[in-house]
C-alpha positions as protocol buffer text, in pm:
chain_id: "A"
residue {
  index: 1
  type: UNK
  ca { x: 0 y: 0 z: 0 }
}
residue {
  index: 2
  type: UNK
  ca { x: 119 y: 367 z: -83 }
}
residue {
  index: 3
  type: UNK
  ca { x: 122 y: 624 z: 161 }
}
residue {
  index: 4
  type: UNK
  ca { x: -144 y: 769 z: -96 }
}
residue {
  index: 5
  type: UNK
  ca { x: -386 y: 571 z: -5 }
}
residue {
  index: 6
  type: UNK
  ca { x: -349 y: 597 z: 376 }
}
residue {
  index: 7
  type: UNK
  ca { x: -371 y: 939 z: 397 }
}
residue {
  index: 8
  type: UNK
  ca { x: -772 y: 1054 z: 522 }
}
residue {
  index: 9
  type: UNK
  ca { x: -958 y: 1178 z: 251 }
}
residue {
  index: 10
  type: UNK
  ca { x: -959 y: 1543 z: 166 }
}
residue {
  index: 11
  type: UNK
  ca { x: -1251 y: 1762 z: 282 }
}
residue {
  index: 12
  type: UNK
  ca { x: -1346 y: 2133 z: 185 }
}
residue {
  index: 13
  type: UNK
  ca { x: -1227 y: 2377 z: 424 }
}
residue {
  index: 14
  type: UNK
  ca { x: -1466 y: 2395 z: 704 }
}
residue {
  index: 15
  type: UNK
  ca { x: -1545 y: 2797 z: 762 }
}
residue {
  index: 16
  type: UNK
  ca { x: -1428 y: 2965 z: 1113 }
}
residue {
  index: 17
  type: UNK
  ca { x: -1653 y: 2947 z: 1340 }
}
residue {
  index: 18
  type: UNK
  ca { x: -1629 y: 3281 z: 1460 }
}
residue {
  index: 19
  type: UNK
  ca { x: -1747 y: 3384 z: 1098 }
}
residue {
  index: 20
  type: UNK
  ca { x: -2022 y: 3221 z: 1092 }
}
residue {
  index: 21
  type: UNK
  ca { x: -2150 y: 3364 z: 1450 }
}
residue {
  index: 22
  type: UNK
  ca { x: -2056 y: 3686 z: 1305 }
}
residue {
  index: 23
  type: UNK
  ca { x: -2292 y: 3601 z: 1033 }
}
residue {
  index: 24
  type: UNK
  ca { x: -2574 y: 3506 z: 1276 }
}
residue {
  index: 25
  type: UNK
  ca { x: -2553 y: 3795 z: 1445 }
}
residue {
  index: 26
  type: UNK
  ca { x: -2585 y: 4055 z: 1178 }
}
residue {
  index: 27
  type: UNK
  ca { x: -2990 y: 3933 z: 1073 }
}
residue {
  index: 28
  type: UNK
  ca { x: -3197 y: 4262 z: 982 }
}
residue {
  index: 29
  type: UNK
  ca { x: -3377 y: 4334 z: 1316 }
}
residue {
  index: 30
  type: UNK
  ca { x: -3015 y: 4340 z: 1504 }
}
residue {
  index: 31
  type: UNK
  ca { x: -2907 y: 4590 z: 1215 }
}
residue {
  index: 32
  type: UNK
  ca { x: -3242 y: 4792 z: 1247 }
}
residue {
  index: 33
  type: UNK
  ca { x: -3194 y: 4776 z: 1616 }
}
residue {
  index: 34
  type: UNK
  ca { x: -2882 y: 4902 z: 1612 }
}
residue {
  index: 35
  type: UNK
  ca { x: -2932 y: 5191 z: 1365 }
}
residue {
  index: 36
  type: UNK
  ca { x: -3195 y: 5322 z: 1588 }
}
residue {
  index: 37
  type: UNK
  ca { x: -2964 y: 5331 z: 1880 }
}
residue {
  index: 38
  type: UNK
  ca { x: -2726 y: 5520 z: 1663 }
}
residue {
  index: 39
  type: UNK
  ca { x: -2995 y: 5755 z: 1567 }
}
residue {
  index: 40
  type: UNK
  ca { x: -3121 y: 5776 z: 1925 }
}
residue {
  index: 41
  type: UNK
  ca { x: -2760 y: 5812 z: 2050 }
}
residue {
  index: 42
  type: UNK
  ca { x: -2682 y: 6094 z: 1813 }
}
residue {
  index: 43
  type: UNK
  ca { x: -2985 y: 6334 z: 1838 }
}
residue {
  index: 44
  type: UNK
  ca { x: -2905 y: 6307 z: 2234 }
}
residue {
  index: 45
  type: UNK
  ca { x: -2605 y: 6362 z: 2177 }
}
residue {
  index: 46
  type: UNK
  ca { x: -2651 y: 6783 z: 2201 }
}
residue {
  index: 47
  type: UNK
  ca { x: -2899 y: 6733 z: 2497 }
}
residue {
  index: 48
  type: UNK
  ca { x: -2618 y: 6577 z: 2697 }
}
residue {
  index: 49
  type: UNK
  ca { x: -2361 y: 6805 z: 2619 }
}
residue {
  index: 50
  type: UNK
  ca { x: -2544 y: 7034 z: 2729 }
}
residue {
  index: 51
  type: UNK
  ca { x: -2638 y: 6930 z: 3078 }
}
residue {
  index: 52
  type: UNK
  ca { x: -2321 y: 6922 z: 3221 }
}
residue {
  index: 53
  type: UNK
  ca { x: -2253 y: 7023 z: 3616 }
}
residue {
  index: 54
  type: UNK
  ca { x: -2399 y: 6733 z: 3851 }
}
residue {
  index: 55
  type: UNK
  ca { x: -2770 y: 6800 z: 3748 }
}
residue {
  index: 56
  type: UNK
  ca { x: -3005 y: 6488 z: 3719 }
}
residue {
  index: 57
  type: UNK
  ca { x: -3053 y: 6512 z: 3350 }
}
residue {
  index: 58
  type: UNK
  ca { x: -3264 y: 6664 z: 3130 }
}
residue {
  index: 59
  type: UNK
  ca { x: -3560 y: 6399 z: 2978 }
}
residue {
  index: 60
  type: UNK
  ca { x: -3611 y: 6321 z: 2605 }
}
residue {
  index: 61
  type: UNK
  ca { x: -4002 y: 6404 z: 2621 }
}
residue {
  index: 62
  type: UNK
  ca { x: -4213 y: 6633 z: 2423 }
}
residue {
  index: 63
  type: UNK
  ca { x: -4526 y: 6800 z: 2535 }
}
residue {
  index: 64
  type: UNK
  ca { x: -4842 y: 6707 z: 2358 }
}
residue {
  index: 65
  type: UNK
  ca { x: -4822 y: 6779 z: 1972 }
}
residue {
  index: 66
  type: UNK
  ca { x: -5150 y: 6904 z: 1770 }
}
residue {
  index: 67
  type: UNK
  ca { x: -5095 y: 6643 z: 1472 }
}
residue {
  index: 68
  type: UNK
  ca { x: -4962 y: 6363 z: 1739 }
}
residue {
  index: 69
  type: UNK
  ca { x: -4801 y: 6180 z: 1436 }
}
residue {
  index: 70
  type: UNK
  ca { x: -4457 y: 6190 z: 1547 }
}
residue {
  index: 71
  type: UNK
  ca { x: -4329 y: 5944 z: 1729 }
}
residue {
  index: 72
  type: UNK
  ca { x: -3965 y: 6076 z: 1772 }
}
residue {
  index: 73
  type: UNK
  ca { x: -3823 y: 6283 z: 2072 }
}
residue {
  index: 74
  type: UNK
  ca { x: -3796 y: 6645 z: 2009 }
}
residue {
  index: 75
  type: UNK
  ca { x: -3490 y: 6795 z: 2086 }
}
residue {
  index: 76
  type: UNK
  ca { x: -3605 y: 7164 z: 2087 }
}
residue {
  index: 77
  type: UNK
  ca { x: -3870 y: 7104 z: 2399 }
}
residue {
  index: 78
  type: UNK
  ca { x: -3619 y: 6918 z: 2606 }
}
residue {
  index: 79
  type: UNK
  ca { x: -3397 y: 7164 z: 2581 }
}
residue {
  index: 80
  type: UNK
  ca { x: -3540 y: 7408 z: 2657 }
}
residue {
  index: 81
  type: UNK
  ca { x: -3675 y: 7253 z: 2984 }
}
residue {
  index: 82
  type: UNK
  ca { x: -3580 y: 7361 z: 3287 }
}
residue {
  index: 83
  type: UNK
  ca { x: -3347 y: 7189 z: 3503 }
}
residue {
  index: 84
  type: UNK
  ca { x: -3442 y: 7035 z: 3807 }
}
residue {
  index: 85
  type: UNK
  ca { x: -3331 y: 7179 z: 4187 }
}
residue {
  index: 86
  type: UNK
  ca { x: -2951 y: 7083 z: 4297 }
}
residue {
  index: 87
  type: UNK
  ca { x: -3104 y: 7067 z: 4632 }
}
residue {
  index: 88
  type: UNK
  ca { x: -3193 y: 6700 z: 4805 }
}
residue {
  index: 89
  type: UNK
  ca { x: -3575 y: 6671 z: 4880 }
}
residue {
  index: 90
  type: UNK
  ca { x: -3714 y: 6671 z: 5219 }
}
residue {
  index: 91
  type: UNK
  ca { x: -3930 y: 6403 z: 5167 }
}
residue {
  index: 92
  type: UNK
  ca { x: -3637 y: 6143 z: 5063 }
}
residue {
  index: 93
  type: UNK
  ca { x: -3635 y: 5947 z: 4714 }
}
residue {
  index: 94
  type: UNK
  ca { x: -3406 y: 6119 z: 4379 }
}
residue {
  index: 95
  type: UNK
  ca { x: -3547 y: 6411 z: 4218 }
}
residue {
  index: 96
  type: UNK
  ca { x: -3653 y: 6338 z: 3870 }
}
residue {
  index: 97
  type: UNK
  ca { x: -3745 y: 6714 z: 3776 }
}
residue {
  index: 98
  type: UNK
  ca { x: -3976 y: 7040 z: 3824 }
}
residue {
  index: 99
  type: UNK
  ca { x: -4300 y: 6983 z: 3832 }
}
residue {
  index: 100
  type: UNK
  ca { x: -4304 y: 7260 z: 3569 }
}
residue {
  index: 101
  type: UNK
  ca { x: -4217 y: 7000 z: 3316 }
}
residue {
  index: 102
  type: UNK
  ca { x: -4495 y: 6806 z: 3356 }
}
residue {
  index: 103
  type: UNK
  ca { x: -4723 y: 6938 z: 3130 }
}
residue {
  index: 104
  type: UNK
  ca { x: -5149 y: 6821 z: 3217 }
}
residue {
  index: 105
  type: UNK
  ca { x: -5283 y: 6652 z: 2973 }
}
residue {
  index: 106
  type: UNK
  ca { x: -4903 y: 6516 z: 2880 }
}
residue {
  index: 107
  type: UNK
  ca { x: -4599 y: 6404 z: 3030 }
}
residue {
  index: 108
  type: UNK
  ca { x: -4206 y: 6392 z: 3043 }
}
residue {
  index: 109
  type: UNK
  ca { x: -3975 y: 6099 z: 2998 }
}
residue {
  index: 110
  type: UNK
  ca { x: -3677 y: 6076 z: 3229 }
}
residue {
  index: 111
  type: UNK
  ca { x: -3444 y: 5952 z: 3072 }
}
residue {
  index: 112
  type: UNK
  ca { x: -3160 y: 5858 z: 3312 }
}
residue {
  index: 113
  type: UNK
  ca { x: -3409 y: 5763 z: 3588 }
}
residue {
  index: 114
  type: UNK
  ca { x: -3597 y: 5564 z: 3314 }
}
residue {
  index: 115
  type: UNK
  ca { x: -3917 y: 5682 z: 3431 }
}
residue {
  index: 116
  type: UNK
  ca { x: -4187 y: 5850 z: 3250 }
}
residue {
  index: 117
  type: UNK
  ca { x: -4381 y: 6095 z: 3456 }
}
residue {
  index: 118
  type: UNK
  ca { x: -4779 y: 6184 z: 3324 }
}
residue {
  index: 119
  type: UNK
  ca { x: -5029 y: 6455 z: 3490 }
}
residue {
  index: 120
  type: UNK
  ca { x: -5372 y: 6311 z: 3352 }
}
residue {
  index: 121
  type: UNK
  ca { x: -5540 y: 6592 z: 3546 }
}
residue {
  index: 122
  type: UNK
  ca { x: -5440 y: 6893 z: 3708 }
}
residue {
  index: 123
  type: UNK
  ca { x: -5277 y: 6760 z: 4029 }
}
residue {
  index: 124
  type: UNK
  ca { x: -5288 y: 6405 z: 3970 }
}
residue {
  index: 125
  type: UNK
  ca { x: -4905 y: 6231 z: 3867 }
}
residue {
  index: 126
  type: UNK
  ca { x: -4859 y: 5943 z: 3758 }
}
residue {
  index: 127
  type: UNK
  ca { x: -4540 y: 5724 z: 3690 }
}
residue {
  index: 128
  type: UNK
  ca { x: -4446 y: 5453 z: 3502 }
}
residue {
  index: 129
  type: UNK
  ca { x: -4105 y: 5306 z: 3357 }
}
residue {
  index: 130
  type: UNK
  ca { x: -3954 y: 5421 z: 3058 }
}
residue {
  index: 131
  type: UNK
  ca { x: -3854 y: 5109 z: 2907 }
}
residue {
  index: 132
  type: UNK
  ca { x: -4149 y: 4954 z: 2674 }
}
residue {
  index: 133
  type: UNK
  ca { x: -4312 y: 4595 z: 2742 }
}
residue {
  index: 134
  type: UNK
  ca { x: -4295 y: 4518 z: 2401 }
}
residue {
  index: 135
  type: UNK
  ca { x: -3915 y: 4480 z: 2355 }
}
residue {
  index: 136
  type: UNK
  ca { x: -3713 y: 4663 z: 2599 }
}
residue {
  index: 137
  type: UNK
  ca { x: -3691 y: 4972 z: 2416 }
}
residue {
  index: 138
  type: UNK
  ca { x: -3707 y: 5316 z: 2570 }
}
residue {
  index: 139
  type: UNK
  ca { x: -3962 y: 5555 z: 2556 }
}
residue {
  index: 140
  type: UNK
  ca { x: -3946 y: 5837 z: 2351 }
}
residue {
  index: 141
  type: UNK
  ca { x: -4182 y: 6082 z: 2436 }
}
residue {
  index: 142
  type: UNK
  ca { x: -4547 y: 6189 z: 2573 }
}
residue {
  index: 143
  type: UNK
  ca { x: -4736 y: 6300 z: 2257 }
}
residue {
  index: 144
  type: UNK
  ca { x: -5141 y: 6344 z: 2224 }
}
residue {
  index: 145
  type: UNK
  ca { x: -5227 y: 6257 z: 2568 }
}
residue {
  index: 146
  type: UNK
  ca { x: -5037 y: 5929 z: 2514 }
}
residue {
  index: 147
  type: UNK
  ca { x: -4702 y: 5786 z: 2605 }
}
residue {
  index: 148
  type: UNK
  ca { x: -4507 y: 5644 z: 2279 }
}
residue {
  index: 149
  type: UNK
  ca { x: -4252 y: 5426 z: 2196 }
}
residue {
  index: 150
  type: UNK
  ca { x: -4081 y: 5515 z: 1889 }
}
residue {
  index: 151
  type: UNK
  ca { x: -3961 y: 5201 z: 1796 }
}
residue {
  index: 152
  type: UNK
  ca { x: -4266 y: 4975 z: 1678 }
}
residue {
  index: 153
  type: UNK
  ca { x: -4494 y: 5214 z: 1774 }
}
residue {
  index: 154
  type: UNK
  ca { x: -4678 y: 5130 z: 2080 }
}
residue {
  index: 155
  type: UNK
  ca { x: -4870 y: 5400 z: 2251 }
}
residue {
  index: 156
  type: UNK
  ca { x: -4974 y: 5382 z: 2612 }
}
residue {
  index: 157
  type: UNK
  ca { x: -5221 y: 5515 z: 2850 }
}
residue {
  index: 158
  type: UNK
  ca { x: -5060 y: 5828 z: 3024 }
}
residue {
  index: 159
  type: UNK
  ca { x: -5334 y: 5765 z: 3343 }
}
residue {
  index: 160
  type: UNK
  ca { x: -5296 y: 5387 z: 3386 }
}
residue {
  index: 161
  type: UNK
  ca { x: -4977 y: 5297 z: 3135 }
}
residue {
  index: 162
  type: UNK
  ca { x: -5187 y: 5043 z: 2977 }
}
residue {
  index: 163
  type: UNK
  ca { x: -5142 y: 4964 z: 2533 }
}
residue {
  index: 164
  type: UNK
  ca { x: -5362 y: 5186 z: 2336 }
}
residue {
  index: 165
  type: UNK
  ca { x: -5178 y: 5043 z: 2049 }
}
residue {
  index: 166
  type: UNK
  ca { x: -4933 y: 4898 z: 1881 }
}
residue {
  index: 167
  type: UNK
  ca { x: -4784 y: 4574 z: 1936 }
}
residue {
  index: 168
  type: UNK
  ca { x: -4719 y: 4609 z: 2303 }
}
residue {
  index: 169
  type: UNK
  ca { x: -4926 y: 4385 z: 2471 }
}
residue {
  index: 170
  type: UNK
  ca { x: -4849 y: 4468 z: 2850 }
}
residue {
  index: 171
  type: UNK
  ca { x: -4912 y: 4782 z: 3045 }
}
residue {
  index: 172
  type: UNK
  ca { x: -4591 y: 5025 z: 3170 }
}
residue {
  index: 173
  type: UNK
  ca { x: -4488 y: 4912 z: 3498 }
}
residue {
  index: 174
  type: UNK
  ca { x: -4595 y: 5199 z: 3737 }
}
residue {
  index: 175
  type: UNK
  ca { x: -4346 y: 5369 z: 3963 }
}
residue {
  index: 176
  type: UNK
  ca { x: -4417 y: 5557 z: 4261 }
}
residue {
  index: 177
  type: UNK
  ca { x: -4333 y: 5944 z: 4199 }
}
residue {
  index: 178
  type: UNK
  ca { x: -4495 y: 6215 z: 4390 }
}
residue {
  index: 179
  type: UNK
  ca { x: -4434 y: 6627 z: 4410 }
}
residue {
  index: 180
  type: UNK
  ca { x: -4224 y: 6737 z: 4670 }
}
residue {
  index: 181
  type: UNK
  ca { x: -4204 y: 7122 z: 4677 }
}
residue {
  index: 182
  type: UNK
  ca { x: -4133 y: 7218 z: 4319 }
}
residue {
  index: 183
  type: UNK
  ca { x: -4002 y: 6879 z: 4217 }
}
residue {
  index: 184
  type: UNK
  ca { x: -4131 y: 6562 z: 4107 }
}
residue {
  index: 185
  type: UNK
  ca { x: -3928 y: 6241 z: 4293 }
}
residue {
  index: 186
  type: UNK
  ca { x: -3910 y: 5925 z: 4284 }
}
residue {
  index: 187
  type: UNK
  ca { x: -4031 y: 5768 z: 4616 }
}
């Protein structure tokens, strides 16, 4: 016998395995997700430069729009929003920002505290976490008398956080906030 015929037979190159993970990983909803983190990322870019100092920063919520179509956060409202008071509140819990903010009728989104703060009524907060049930996504903004998810879409109830629509299926989790002073916390 000849060492030819000893040898094990020849067999295409089998592709690195790493590749092909890389591969997997780059489907179209991990791109799309991505690109809207980029896009997210770079229009709060200017908000965050902006903040500076050791204020708890400013939210990425608009106030209640007329045509209620939009579904992205405006960067002109949150900017020009007040910041919230340097100064601890006597009740306890983090200060999430001026009540002034919270528009009735509307709300604000928190964005480093995650929380989304509504006033249904005159008086009456409510609060609920920023990050929507459909796929972990934040919230974007409080438009029409409803909170919104720019994302897939999902609008929620700004008195009880539950779907109006979209394909969120769950309600916001609600978080306790109440007004302390001038401020809204987080109890």
């Amino acid at each position: 016998m000849s060492d030819d015929t000893m040898a094990p037979p020849t067999t295409p190159q089998q592709a690195n395995p790493a590749a092909k993970a890389a591969d997997g990983l780059r489907d179209r909803r991990t791109v799309l997700r991505c690109a809207a983190m980029v896009a997210l990322a770079g229009a709060s870019a200017p908000l965050l430069a902006a903040c500076g100092g050791g204020d708890d920063a400013a939210g990425g919520g608009t106030t209640p729009s007329a045509s209620g179509s939009s579904s992205a956060p405006s960067a002109s409202s949150s900017a020009s929003s007040s910041a919230p008071s340097s100064s601890a509140p006597a009740s306890g819990g983090s200060v999430l920002g001026p009540v002034s903010d919270v528009p009735v009728g509307g709300g604000k989104v928190f964005t480093d505290a995650k929380v989304v703060v509504t006033q249904p009524t005159a008086g009456q907060y409510k609060g609920f976490s920023a990050v929507c049930t459909h796929q972990g996504n934040p919230i974007g903004s409080v438009e029409g008398g409803q909170i919104v998810c720019p994302f897939h879409n999902s609008h929620f109830s700004i008195t009880d956080g539950s779907p109006v629509s979209g394909p969120a299926q769950t309600a916001l989790p609600a978080v306790n906030v109440k007004v302390d002073g001038t401020n809204i916390v987080e109890a």
